[in-house]
PDB file of C-alpha atoms in Angstrom:
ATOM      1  CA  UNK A   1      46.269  62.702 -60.045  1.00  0.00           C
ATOM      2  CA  UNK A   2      46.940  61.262 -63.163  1.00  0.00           C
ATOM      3  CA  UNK A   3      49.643  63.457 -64.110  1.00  0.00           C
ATOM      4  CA  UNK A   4      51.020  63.456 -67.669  1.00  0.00           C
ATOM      5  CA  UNK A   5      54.650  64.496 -67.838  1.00  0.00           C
ATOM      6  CA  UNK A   6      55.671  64.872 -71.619  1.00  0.00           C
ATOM      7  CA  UNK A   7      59.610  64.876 -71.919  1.00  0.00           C
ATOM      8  CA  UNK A   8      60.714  66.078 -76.014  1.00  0.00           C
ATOM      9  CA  UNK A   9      63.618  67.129 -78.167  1.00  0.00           C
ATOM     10  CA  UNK A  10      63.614  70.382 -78.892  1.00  0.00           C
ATOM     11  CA  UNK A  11      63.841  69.809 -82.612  1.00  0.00           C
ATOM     12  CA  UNK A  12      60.357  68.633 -82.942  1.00  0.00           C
ATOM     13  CA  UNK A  13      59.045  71.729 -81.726  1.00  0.00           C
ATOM     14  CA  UNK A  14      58.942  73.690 -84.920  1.00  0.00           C
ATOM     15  CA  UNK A  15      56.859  70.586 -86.024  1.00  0.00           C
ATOM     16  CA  UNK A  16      54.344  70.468 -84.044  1.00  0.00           C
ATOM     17  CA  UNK A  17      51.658  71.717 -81.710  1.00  0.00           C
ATOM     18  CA  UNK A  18      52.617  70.940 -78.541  1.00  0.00           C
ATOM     19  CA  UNK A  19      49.779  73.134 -76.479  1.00  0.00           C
ATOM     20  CA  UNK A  20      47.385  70.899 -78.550  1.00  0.00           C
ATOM     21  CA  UNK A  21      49.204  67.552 -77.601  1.00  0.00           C
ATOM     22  CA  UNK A  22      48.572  68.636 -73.939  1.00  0.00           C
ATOM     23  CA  UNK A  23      44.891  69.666 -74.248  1.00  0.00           C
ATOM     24  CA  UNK A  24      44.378  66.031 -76.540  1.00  0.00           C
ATOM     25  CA  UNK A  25      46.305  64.415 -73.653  1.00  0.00           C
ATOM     26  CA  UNK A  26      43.917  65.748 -71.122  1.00  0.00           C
ATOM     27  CA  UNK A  27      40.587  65.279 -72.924  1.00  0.00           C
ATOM     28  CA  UNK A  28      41.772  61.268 -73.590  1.00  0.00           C
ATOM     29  CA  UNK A  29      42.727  61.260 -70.159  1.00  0.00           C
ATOM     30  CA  UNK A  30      39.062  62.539 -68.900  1.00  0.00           C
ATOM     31  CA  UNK A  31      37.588  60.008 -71.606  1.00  0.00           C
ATOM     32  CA  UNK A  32      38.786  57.316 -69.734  1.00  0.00           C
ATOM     33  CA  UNK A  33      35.876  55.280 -68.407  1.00  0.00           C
ATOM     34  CA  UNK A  34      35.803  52.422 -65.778  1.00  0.00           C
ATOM     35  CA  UNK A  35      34.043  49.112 -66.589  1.00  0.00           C
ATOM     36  CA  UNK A  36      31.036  50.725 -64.941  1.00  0.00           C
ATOM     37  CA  UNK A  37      31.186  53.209 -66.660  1.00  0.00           C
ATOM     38  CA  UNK A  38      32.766  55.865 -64.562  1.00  0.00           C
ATOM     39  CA  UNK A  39      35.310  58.474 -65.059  1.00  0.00           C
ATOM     40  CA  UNK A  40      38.209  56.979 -64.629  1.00  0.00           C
ATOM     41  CA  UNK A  41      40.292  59.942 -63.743  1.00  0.00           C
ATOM     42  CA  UNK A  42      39.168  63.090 -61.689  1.00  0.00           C
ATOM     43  CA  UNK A  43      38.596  66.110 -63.792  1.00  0.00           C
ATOM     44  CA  UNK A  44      40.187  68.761 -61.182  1.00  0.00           C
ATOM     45  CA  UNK A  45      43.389  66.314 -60.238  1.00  0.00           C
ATOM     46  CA  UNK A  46      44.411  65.738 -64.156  1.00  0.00           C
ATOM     47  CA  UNK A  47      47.402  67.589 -65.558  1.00  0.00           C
ATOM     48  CA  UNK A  48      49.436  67.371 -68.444  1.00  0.00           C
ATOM     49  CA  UNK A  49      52.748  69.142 -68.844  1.00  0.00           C
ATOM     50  CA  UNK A  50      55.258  69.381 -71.760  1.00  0.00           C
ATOM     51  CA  UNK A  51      58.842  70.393 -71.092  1.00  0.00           C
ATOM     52  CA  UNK A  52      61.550  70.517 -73.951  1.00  0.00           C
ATOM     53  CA  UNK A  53      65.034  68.814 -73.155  1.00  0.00           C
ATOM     54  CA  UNK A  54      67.691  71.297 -72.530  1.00  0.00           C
ATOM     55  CA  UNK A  55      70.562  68.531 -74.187  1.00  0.00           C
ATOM     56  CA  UNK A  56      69.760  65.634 -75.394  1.00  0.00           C
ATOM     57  CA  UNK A  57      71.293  62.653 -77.650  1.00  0.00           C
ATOM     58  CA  UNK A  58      69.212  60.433 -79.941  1.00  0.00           C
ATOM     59  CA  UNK A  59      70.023  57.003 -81.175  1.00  0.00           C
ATOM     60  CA  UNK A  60      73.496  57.076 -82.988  1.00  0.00           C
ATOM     61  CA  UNK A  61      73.487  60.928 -83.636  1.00  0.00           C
ATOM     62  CA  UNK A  62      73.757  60.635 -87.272  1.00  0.00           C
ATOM     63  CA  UNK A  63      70.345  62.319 -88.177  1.00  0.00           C
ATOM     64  CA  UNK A  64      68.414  65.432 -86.402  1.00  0.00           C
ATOM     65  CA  UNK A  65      66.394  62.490 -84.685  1.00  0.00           C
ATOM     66  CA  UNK A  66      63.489  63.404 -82.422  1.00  0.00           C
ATOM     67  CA  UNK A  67      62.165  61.900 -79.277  1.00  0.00           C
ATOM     68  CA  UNK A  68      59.344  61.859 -77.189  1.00  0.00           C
ATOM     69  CA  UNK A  69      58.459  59.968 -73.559  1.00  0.00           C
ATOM     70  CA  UNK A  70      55.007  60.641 -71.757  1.00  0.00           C
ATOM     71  CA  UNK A  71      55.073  59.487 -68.451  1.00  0.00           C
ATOM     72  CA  UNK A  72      51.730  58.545 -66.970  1.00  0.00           C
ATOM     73  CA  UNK A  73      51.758  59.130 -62.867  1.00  0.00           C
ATOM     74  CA  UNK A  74      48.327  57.720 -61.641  1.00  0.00           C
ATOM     75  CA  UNK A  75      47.063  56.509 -58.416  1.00  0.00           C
ATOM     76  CA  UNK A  76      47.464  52.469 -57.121  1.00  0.00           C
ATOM     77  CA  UNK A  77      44.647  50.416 -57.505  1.00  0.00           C
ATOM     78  CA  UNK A  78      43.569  50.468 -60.986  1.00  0.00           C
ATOM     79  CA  UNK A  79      43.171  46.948 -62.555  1.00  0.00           C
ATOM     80  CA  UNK A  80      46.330  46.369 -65.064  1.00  0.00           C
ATOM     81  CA  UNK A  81      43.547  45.721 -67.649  1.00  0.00           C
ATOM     82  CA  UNK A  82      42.012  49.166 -67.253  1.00  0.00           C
ATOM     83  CA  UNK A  83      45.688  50.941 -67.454  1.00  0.00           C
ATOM     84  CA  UNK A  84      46.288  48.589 -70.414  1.00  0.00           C
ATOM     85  CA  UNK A  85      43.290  50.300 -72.225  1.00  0.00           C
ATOM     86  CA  UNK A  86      44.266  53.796 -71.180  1.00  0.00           C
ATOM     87  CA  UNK A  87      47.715  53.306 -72.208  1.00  0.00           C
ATOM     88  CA  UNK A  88      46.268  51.901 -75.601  1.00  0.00           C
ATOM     89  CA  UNK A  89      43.971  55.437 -75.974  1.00  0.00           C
ATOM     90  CA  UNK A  90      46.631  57.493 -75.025  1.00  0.00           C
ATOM     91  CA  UNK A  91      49.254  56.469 -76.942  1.00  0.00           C
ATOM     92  CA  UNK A  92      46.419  56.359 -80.115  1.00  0.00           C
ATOM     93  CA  UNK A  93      45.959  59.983 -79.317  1.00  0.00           C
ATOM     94  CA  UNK A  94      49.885  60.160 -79.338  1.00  0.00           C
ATOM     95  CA  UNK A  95      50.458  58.748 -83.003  1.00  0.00           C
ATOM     96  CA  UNK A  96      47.611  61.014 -84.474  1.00  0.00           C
ATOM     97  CA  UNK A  97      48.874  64.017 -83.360  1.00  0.00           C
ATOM     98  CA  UNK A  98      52.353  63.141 -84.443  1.00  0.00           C
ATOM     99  CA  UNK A  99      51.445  61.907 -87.722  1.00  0.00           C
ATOM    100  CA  UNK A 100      52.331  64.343 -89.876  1.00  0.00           C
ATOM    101  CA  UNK A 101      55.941  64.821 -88.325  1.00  0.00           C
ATOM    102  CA  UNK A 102      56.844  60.896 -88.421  1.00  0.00           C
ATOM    103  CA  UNK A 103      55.819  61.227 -92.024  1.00  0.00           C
ATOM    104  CA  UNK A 104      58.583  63.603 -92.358  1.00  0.00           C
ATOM    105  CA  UNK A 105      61.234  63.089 -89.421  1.00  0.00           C
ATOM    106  CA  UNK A 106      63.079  60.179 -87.807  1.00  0.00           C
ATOM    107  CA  UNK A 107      61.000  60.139 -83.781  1.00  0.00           C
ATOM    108  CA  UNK A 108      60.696  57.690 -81.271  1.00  0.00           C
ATOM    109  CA  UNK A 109      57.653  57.964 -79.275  1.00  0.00           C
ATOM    110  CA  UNK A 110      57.085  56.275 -75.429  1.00  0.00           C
ATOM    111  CA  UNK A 111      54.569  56.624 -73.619  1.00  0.00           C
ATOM    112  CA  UNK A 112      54.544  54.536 -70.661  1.00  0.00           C
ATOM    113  CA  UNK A 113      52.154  54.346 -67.043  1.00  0.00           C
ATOM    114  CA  UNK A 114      53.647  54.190 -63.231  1.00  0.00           C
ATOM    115  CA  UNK A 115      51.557  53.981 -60.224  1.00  0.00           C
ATOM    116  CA  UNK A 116      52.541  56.308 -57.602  1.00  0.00           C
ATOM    117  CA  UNK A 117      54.182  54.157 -55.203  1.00  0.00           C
ATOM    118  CA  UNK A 118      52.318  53.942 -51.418  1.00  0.00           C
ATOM    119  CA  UNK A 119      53.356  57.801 -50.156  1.00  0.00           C
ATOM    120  CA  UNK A 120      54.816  58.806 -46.694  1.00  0.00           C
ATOM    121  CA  UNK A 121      53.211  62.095 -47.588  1.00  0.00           C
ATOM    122  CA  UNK A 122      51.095  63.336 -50.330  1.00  0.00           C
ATOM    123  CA  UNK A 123      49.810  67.059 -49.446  1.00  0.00           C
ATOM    124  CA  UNK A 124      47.496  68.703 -51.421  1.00  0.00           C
ATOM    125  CA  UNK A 125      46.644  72.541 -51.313  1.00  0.00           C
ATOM    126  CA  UNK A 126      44.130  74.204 -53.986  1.00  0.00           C
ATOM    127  CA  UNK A 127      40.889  75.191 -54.936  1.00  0.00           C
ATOM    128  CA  UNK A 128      40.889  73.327 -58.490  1.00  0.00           C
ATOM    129  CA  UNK A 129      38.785  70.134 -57.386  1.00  0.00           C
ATOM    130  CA  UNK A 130      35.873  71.836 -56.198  1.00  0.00           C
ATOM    131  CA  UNK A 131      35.292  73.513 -59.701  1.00  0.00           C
ATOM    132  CA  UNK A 132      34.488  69.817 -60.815  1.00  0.00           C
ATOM    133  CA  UNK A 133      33.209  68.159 -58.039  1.00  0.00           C
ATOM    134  CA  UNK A 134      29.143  67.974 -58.187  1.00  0.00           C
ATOM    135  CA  UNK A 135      27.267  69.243 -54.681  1.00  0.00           C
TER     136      UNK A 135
END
């Protein structure tokens, strides 16, 4: 973990680079420092993926309105202050890469962060961590 789960209309698509939203996602999320200084979020356990809405309605349907939720999974036991400053970078990645198409379209952007609640099971199979992991 963190996972970033990236929910859109379909409309924006033609818009908008959404391959480059993920890999910005990613990078801000591997940014992320702790007050001492240390990565806040494993390199080998981050992910971001985008998934277009199949159906969708926006606001009052009276426009070809856009929407867009990133949903933040990360583990407990992260100060809220520390999630408060991620959330802040994130969602400043977020509104750069969407400025152009709020300058011309009608979008509502979320972006909001969940701690994984405590698991009855949380299996893990892979060889992606050790790529990252010094030693």
């Amino acid at each position: 973990m963190p996972h970033l789960v990236i929910l859109y209309t379909p409309n924006i698509e033609l818009h908008t680079d959404m391959p480059a939203l993920c890999r910005a996602m990613a990078d801000g999320m591997l940014a992320q420092k702790d007050d001492g200084g240390r990565q806040v979020f494993p390199t080998g356990g981050t992910r971001v993926l985008a998934y277009p809405a199949a159906h969708h309605a926006v606001a009052d349907g009276s426009g070809d309105h856009g929407f867009v939720y990133l949903n933040l999974r990360i583990a407990r036991g992260r100060p809220a202050e520390l999630q408060q400053r991620i959330g802040d970078a994130l969602l400043a990645i977020a509104r750069r890469h969407f400025e152009p198409l709020l300058a011309s379209h009608k979008v509502g952007i979320t972006l909001q962060i969940d701690e994984s609640p405590g698991q009855v099971y949380d299996g893990k199979c892979g060889n992606l961590h050790p790529l990252f992991n010094a030693g």
